[in-house]
Short mmCIF file of C-alpha atoms and ligand atoms in Angstrom, two decimals:
data_model
loop_
_atom_site.label_atom_id
_atom_site.label_comp_id
_atom_site.label_asym_id
_atom_site.label_seq_id
_atom_site.Cartn_x
_atom_site.Cartn_y
_atom_site.Cartn_z
CA MET G 533 -43.13 -9.73 15.75
CA LEU G 534 -41.83 -6.50 17.28
CA ILE G 535 -38.17 -5.61 16.75
CA LEU G 536 -36.16 -2.88 18.46
CA GLY G 537 -33.35 -1.59 16.22
CA ILE G 538 -30.37 0.38 17.54
CA GLU G 539 -27.90 2.27 15.31
CA THR G 540 -24.78 4.12 16.52
CA SER G 541 -22.17 3.28 13.88
CA CYS G 542 -21.17 6.86 13.07
CA ASP G 543 -22.70 10.19 14.08
CA GLU G 544 -26.44 9.48 14.25
CA THR G 545 -27.94 8.02 17.43
CA SER G 546 -31.04 6.12 16.38
CA ALA G 547 -33.56 3.63 17.74
CA ALA G 548 -36.64 2.23 16.03
CA VAL G 549 -39.46 -0.23 16.58
CA ILE G 550 -40.78 -2.12 13.59
CA GLU G 551 -43.58 -4.65 13.42
CA VAL G 552 -43.24 -7.47 10.92
CA ASN G 553 -45.51 -10.35 10.06
CA LYS G 554 -46.32 -12.24 6.87
CA LYS G 555 -48.69 -9.51 5.67
CA LYS G 556 -47.07 -6.30 6.74
CA ILE G 557 -43.94 -4.37 7.53
CA LYS G 558 -44.72 -1.38 9.69
CA VAL G 559 -42.33 1.18 11.11
CA VAL G 560 -43.94 1.87 14.49
CA SER G 561 -41.39 4.58 15.30
CA ASN G 562 -37.95 5.68 14.16
CA VAL G 563 -36.12 8.29 16.21
CA VAL G 564 -32.87 9.80 14.93
CA SER G 565 -30.83 12.18 17.05
CA SER G 566 -28.41 13.90 14.73
CA GLN G 567 -24.99 15.07 15.88
CA ILE G 568 -24.35 17.11 12.74
CA ALA G 569 -24.28 20.45 14.61
CA LYS G 570 -21.66 19.09 17.04
CA HIS G 571 -19.30 17.92 14.29
CA ALA G 572 -19.90 20.69 11.74
CA PRO G 573 -17.30 23.12 13.23
CA PHE G 574 -14.65 20.41 12.66
CA GLY G 575 -15.70 19.73 9.04
CA GLY G 576 -16.20 16.00 9.71
CA VAL G 577 -16.99 13.42 12.37
CA VAL G 578 -14.78 13.50 15.48
CA PRO G 579 -14.85 9.89 16.80
CA SER G 580 -14.43 10.63 20.51
CA LEU G 581 -17.11 13.34 20.38
CA ALA G 582 -19.48 10.98 18.53
CA ALA G 583 -19.07 8.25 21.17
CA ARG G 584 -19.70 10.71 23.99
CA GLU G 585 -22.86 11.99 22.30
CA HIS G 586 -24.13 8.41 21.79
CA VAL G 587 -23.63 7.68 25.50
CA LYS G 588 -25.53 10.85 26.37
CA ASN G 589 -28.40 10.44 23.90
CA LEU G 590 -29.03 6.72 23.42
CA PRO G 591 -31.10 6.11 26.60
CA MET G 592 -33.47 8.99 25.73
CA VAL G 593 -33.68 7.99 22.06
CA ILE G 594 -34.66 4.43 23.04
CA LYS G 595 -37.19 5.69 25.57
CA GLN G 596 -38.70 7.99 22.97
CA THR G 597 -38.94 5.32 20.29
CA LEU G 598 -40.58 2.82 22.68
CA GLY G 599 -43.32 5.28 23.68
CA LYS G 600 -45.88 3.20 25.56
CA LEU G 601 -44.15 -0.05 24.64
CA THR G 602 -41.45 -1.61 26.83
CA ILE G 603 -38.44 -3.81 26.13
CA LYS G 604 -40.55 -6.69 27.48
CA ASP G 605 -42.87 -6.29 24.46
CA MET G 606 -39.98 -6.82 22.02
CA ASP G 607 -39.40 -10.17 20.32
CA LEU G 608 -35.92 -9.30 19.07
CA LEU G 609 -33.22 -6.66 19.54
CA ALA G 610 -31.12 -5.75 16.48
CA VAL G 611 -28.02 -3.59 16.83
CA THR G 612 -25.45 -2.37 14.32
CA SER G 613 -22.20 -4.15 15.16
CA GLY G 614 -20.12 -3.02 12.15
CA PRO G 615 -18.68 -1.55 10.00
CA GLY G 616 -18.20 1.94 11.45
CA LEU G 617 -16.29 3.88 14.06
CA ILE G 618 -15.30 1.44 16.79
CA SER G 619 -15.89 3.95 19.60
CA SER G 620 -19.42 4.60 18.30
CA LEU G 621 -20.19 0.92 17.67
CA LEU G 622 -19.11 -0.03 21.19
CA VAL G 623 -21.66 2.31 22.75
CA GLY G 624 -24.61 0.84 20.81
CA THR G 625 -23.57 -2.80 21.15
CA ALA G 626 -22.79 -2.51 24.89
CA PHE G 627 -26.12 -0.84 25.53
CA ALA G 628 -28.12 -3.34 23.45
CA LYS G 629 -26.31 -6.32 25.02
CA THR G 630 -27.10 -5.01 28.48
CA LEU G 631 -30.81 -4.75 27.59
CA ALA G 632 -30.77 -8.26 26.08
CA TYR G 633 -29.11 -9.65 29.23
CA LYS G 634 -31.40 -7.87 31.63
CA TYR G 635 -34.66 -8.68 29.82
CA LYS G 636 -33.55 -12.10 28.48
CA LYS G 637 -34.26 -11.13 24.88
CA PRO G 638 -32.69 -12.55 21.73
CA ILE G 639 -30.24 -10.10 20.17
CA ILE G 640 -28.67 -10.02 16.71
CA GLY G 641 -25.69 -7.99 15.44
CA VAL G 642 -26.45 -6.36 12.09
CA ASN G 643 -24.08 -5.28 9.32
CA HIS G 644 -24.66 -1.57 8.69
CA MET G 645 -24.37 -1.93 4.89
CA GLU G 646 -26.89 -4.76 4.87
CA GLY G 647 -29.12 -2.44 6.91
CA HIS G 648 -28.87 0.16 4.13
CA ILE G 649 -29.88 -2.45 1.53
CA TYR G 650 -32.92 -3.43 3.63
CA SER G 651 -34.03 0.22 3.86
CA ASN G 652 -35.72 -0.66 0.57
CA TRP G 653 -38.12 -2.98 2.42
CA LEU G 654 -39.38 -0.27 4.76
CA ARG G 655 -42.71 0.38 3.16
CA SER G 656 -46.15 0.28 4.81
CA ILE G 657 -47.24 -2.53 2.51
CA SER G 658 -44.15 -4.37 1.42
CA GLU G 659 -43.91 -4.72 -2.31
CA PHE G 660 -41.31 -7.35 -1.76
CA SER G 661 -43.05 -9.68 0.66
CA ASN G 662 -45.02 -11.37 -2.10
CA LYS G 663 -43.01 -10.64 -5.22
CA LYS G 664 -39.30 -11.30 -4.77
CA PRO G 665 -37.05 -8.79 -6.54
CA PHE G 666 -34.13 -11.19 -7.07
CA PRO G 667 -31.63 -11.14 -8.57
CA ALA G 668 -31.32 -7.49 -7.58
CA LEU G 669 -28.43 -5.13 -8.16
CA CYS G 670 -27.79 -2.98 -5.09
CA LEU G 671 -25.95 0.32 -5.46
CA VAL G 672 -24.88 1.15 -1.91
CA VAL G 673 -23.51 4.68 -1.67
CA SER G 674 -22.64 6.14 1.71
CA GLY G 675 -19.95 8.21 3.41
CA GLY G 676 -17.65 5.21 3.72
CA HIS G 677 -18.74 2.82 0.95
CA THR G 678 -19.53 2.76 -2.75
CA GLN G 679 -20.40 -0.76 -3.78
CA LEU G 680 -22.31 -2.59 -6.47
CA ILE G 681 -23.63 -5.76 -4.90
CA LEU G 682 -25.54 -8.52 -6.62
CA MET G 683 -28.20 -9.82 -4.23
CA LYS G 684 -29.16 -13.30 -5.38
CA LYS G 685 -31.62 -13.93 -2.55
CA TYR G 686 -32.06 -12.94 1.08
CA GLY G 687 -28.60 -12.85 2.65
CA VAL G 688 -26.70 -14.01 -0.46
CA TYR G 689 -24.45 -11.30 -1.87
CA LYS G 690 -21.72 -10.99 -4.47
CA LEU G 691 -19.51 -7.93 -4.84
CA ILE G 692 -19.56 -6.72 -8.46
CA GLY G 693 -17.56 -3.52 -8.02
CA GLU G 694 -16.51 -0.91 -5.49
CA THR G 695 -14.55 2.29 -5.16
CA VAL G 696 -10.79 1.96 -5.34
CA ASP G 697 -10.29 5.14 -3.30
CA ASP G 698 -12.87 7.62 -1.92
CA ALA G 699 -16.54 6.72 -1.45
CA ALA G 700 -19.15 8.80 -3.30
CA GLY G 701 -20.35 10.44 -0.05
CA GLU G 702 -16.77 11.12 0.94
CA ALA G 703 -16.21 12.85 -2.43
CA PHE G 704 -19.27 15.04 -1.83
CA ASP G 705 -18.02 15.87 1.68
CA LYS G 706 -14.42 16.62 0.68
CA ILE G 707 -15.35 18.70 -2.38
CA ALA G 708 -17.87 20.65 -0.28
CA ARG G 709 -15.05 21.45 2.11
CA ILE G 710 -12.85 22.72 -0.75
CA LEU G 711 -15.77 24.92 -1.82
CA GLY G 712 -16.20 26.26 1.72
CA LEU G 713 -19.62 24.63 2.17
CA GLU G 714 -20.95 23.24 5.42
CA TYR G 715 -20.71 19.62 6.62
CA PRO G 716 -22.15 17.19 5.54
CA GLY G 717 -21.26 18.07 1.98
CA GLY G 718 -23.77 15.92 0.08
CA PRO G 719 -26.91 17.84 1.04
CA ALA G 720 -25.03 21.17 0.78
CA ILE G 721 -23.78 20.46 -2.77
CA SER G 722 -27.16 19.09 -3.81
CA LYS G 723 -28.95 22.22 -2.55
CA ILE G 724 -26.78 24.84 -4.25
CA SER G 725 -26.56 22.77 -7.44
CA GLU G 726 -30.19 23.75 -8.03
CA VAL G 727 -29.04 27.30 -8.81
CA GLY G 728 -25.81 26.27 -10.51
CA ASP G 729 -25.01 25.64 -14.18
CA LYS G 730 -23.54 22.18 -14.68
CA GLU G 731 -22.25 23.06 -18.17
CA ILE G 732 -19.67 25.71 -17.21
CA TYR G 733 -17.02 23.36 -15.82
CA ASN G 734 -16.40 19.97 -17.33
CA LEU G 735 -15.10 17.72 -14.57
CA PRO G 736 -13.63 14.26 -15.17
CA ARG G 737 -15.70 11.05 -14.89
CA PRO G 738 -13.02 8.68 -13.56
CA MET G 739 -13.20 5.03 -14.63
CA LEU G 740 -16.37 5.63 -16.64
CA ASP G 741 -15.16 3.45 -19.48
CA SER G 742 -13.10 0.95 -17.51
CA LYS G 743 -13.84 -2.69 -18.22
CA ASN G 744 -14.99 -3.37 -14.66
CA TYR G 745 -17.56 -2.01 -12.24
CA ASN G 746 -15.15 -0.25 -9.94
CA PHE G 747 -15.32 3.45 -9.16
CA SER G 748 -12.77 6.14 -8.32
CA PHE G 749 -13.57 9.58 -6.92
CA SER G 750 -10.33 10.94 -5.54
CA GLY G 751 -9.21 12.31 -8.96
CA LEU G 752 -12.43 14.29 -9.17
CA LYS G 753 -11.66 15.86 -5.79
CA THR G 754 -8.13 16.78 -6.98
CA SER G 755 -9.55 18.31 -10.19
CA VAL G 756 -11.86 20.53 -8.14
CA LEU G 757 -8.96 21.50 -5.88
CA TYR G 758 -6.85 22.60 -8.89
CA LEU G 759 -9.81 24.32 -10.54
CA VAL G 760 -10.49 26.37 -7.39
CA ARG G 761 -6.77 27.19 -7.00
CA ASP G 762 -6.56 28.39 -10.65
CA LEU G 763 -9.77 30.44 -10.44
CA LEU G 764 -8.60 32.18 -7.26
CA LYS G 765 -5.22 32.95 -8.84
CA GLU G 766 -6.87 34.30 -11.97
CA LYS G 767 -9.14 36.58 -9.93
CA GLY G 768 -6.45 37.49 -7.42
CA SER G 769 -8.90 36.62 -4.68
CA THR G 770 -9.03 34.33 -1.62
CA LYS G 771 -12.71 33.49 -1.91
CA LEU G 772 -14.88 32.29 -4.78
CA ASP G 773 -18.11 34.16 -5.52
CA PRO G 774 -21.37 32.27 -4.76
CA LYS G 775 -22.27 31.83 -8.44
CA THR G 776 -18.95 30.11 -9.21
CA VAL G 777 -19.36 27.90 -6.13
CA SER G 778 -22.82 26.77 -7.24
CA ASN G 779 -21.58 26.12 -10.80
CA ILE G 780 -18.73 23.93 -9.53
CA ALA G 781 -21.14 22.17 -7.16
CA ALA G 782 -23.55 21.42 -10.02
CA SER G 783 -20.70 20.03 -12.16
CA THR G 784 -19.50 17.90 -9.25
CA GLN G 785 -22.94 16.43 -8.65
CA GLU G 786 -23.37 15.78 -12.38
CA ALA G 787 -20.01 13.97 -12.63
CA ILE G 788 -20.66 11.74 -9.59
CA VAL G 789 -24.22 10.88 -10.62
CA ASP G 790 -23.13 10.22 -14.22
CA VAL G 791 -20.56 7.62 -13.19
CA LEU G 792 -22.80 5.95 -10.60
CA VAL G 793 -25.77 5.64 -12.96
CA LYS G 794 -23.87 4.54 -16.08
CA LYS G 795 -21.94 1.80 -14.29
CA THR G 796 -24.99 0.56 -12.40
CA VAL G 797 -27.08 0.33 -15.56
CA GLN G 798 -24.26 -1.47 -17.43
CA ALA G 799 -23.96 -4.01 -14.60
CA ALA G 800 -27.75 -4.45 -14.45
CA LYS G 801 -27.72 -5.37 -18.15
CA GLU G 802 -24.81 -7.78 -17.83
CA TYR G 803 -26.18 -9.57 -14.77
CA LYS G 804 -29.76 -9.58 -16.13
CA VAL G 805 -31.25 -8.45 -12.83
CA LYS G 806 -34.96 -7.95 -12.11
CA CYS G 807 -34.47 -4.84 -10.05
CA ILE G 808 -31.97 -2.08 -9.22
CA MET G 809 -31.97 -1.09 -5.56
CA LEU G 810 -30.43 2.17 -4.38
CA SER G 811 -29.36 2.74 -0.76
CA GLY G 812 -26.97 4.57 1.58
CA GLY G 813 -26.83 8.24 2.56
CA VAL G 814 -26.08 9.41 -1.01
CA SER G 815 -29.38 7.81 -2.11
CA ALA G 816 -31.01 10.96 -0.66
CA ASN G 817 -29.62 12.79 -3.68
CA LYS G 818 -32.55 13.86 -5.86
CA LEU G 819 -30.62 13.90 -9.13
CA LEU G 820 -29.29 10.38 -8.51
CA ARG G 821 -32.80 9.11 -7.69
CA LYS G 822 -34.28 10.72 -10.80
CA ARG G 823 -31.54 9.69 -13.22
CA LEU G 824 -31.34 6.08 -11.99
CA THR G 825 -35.12 5.71 -12.23
CA SER G 826 -35.30 7.06 -15.77
CA GLU G 827 -32.34 4.99 -17.00
CA GLY G 828 -33.79 1.86 -15.36
CA GLU G 829 -37.15 2.45 -17.00
CA LYS G 830 -35.47 2.52 -20.40
CA LEU G 831 -34.40 -1.06 -19.71
CA ASN G 832 -37.82 -2.04 -18.34
CA LEU G 833 -36.24 -2.52 -14.94
CA LYS G 834 -37.82 -1.77 -11.61
CA VAL G 835 -35.77 0.77 -9.67
CA SER G 836 -36.35 0.68 -5.94
CA LEU G 837 -35.57 3.80 -3.91
CA PRO G 838 -35.72 3.92 -0.12
CA LYS G 839 -38.13 6.47 1.34
CA PRO G 840 -36.16 9.72 1.91
CA GLU G 841 -36.32 9.37 5.73
CA PHE G 842 -34.58 5.98 5.52
CA THR G 843 -31.73 7.00 3.20
CA THR G 844 -29.29 8.30 5.81
CA ASP G 845 -28.40 6.33 8.94
CA ASN G 846 -31.43 5.11 10.89
CA ALA G 847 -32.35 2.20 13.16
CA ALA G 848 -35.48 1.09 11.27
CA MET G 849 -33.27 -0.35 8.49
CA ILE G 850 -31.19 -2.15 11.16
CA ALA G 851 -34.34 -3.71 12.65
CA MET G 852 -35.41 -4.76 9.14
CA ALA G 853 -32.08 -6.45 8.42
CA GLY G 854 -32.29 -8.08 11.86
CA TYR G 855 -35.64 -9.60 10.88
CA PHE G 856 -34.29 -11.16 7.68
CA ASN G 857 -31.25 -12.61 9.49
CA TYR G 858 -33.19 -14.03 12.42
CA LYS G 859 -33.91 -17.75 12.37
CA LYS G 860 -36.14 -18.80 15.24
CA LYS G 861 -34.35 -22.04 15.95
CA HIS G 862 -30.96 -20.41 16.57
CA LYS G 863 -29.83 -18.99 19.89
CA TYR G 864 -29.14 -15.28 20.00
CA ASP G 865 -27.40 -14.65 23.29
CA TRP G 866 -26.15 -11.24 24.35
CA ASN G 867 -22.56 -12.51 24.61
CA LYS G 868 -22.42 -13.46 20.91
CA VAL G 869 -22.65 -9.85 19.69
CA GLU G 870 -19.30 -8.11 19.17
CA ALA G 871 -18.54 -4.73 17.62
CA ASN G 872 -16.37 -5.10 14.51
CA ALA G 873 -15.33 -1.84 12.86
CA ASN G 874 -14.13 -3.60 9.69
CA TRP G 875 -17.00 -6.04 9.11
CA GLU G 876 -17.37 -6.27 5.34
CA LEU G 877 -20.68 -7.63 4.04
CA VAL G 878 -19.06 -9.14 0.95
O1 LIG P 221 -25.24 6.31 5.04
P1 LIG P 221 -24.84 7.58 5.66
O2 LIG P 221 -25.89 8.37 6.41
O3 LIG P 221 -23.64 7.34 6.67
C1 LIG P 221 -22.64 6.39 6.38
O4 LIG P 221 -22.90 5.19 6.60
O5 LIG P 221 -21.60 6.84 5.87
O6 LIG P 221 -24.19 8.47 4.52
C2 LIG P 221 -23.68 9.74 4.78
C3 LIG P 221 -23.20 10.33 3.46
C4 LIG P 221 -22.42 11.63 3.65
O7 LIG P 221 -21.22 11.54 2.92
C5 LIG P 221 -23.37 12.67 3.05
O8 LIG P 221 -22.69 13.78 2.47
C6 LIG P 221 -24.10 11.87 2.00
O9 LIG P 221 -24.31 10.62 2.61
N1 LIG P 221 -25.39 12.47 1.63
C7 LIG P 221 -25.67 12.96 0.40
C8 LIG P 221 -26.96 13.53 0.48
N2 LIG P 221 -27.44 13.35 1.74
C9 LIG P 221 -26.45 12.70 2.44
N3 LIG P 221 -24.93 12.97 -0.72
C10 LIG P 221 -25.46 13.55 -1.81
N4 LIG P 221 -26.69 14.13 -1.82
C11 LIG P 221 -27.46 14.15 -0.71
N5 LIG P 221 -28.67 14.72 -0.75
ZN1 LIG P 222 -24.74 4.51 6.65
#
């Protein structure tokens, strides 16, 4: 079957067509129109600006992703209906519902976080279609969420732990801002960490030894804030030199990755999972991918990483989650899909 996915939950306007049958999962096309340049001067996403950009770009993005195909060729429409910025979600859901109404197509609302989890299925030949990876432990790390979710089977989830304050991506973004780096902070910190020395500054690893699988990143942000304030005072300067910035960035990345990997591996042992699955925008982080893979291998565990192009927000993962939630016998009318900014998966 052919599925059109639509994603507008935050600041990426995306549409994708995927083809799924018993033998294959194929991403026919996945178009992402990034708004990063529009929001960068503000140091973060401006909701009203994001919604306006979605309105402007979504028709073209859909047209581009369809290529020679038409909506009539689609068997299902899948649209992100939450969680996210309500103004952004409303644009995507209203547009998708209009298409479903006009072309009399079934439409399904998809949870954005479940979409991230299913980014792991987007492979040309699905490793998972024959061999089921369950129980799997999903580490979902994005700009708004940091969750450890036990996936018992398709659509059955249990929350094992989550952040009690900032999300991992949020920590990257806020610390980057303190360091005077561009938005979004994750890729910026990751890039300059390559030339930084992670040993110079020893930053805290909050909740590393707590007896649960929760995370906390706001203390780390405060530590960096105080460190920068003290260094500037010491040097009598208003700006850190590039070497110091890259050293702090490398220590930040090390601290965040350390906590994420150690807690995930501990939980994987306790819950005796078959597979660890990484997803969410922070899963683009090379150090996190490398460290999680090597620690998983030590336990003889398969570690599944989404392809780099499907780590940050994209509509292919939304189409994939739509496929796994779609049951042919049910009715999927346009008027059943509602945007819900606070839709929690678990
Ligand atoms: O999943 P996503 O694209 O959007 C949300 O659903 O939030 O995640 C965006 C987050 C941002 O906080 C961004 O800084 C972070 O993912 N991110 C990274 C990297 N690439 C994106 N964090 C660390 N390293 C990266 N390479
Ligand atoms: Zn996301």
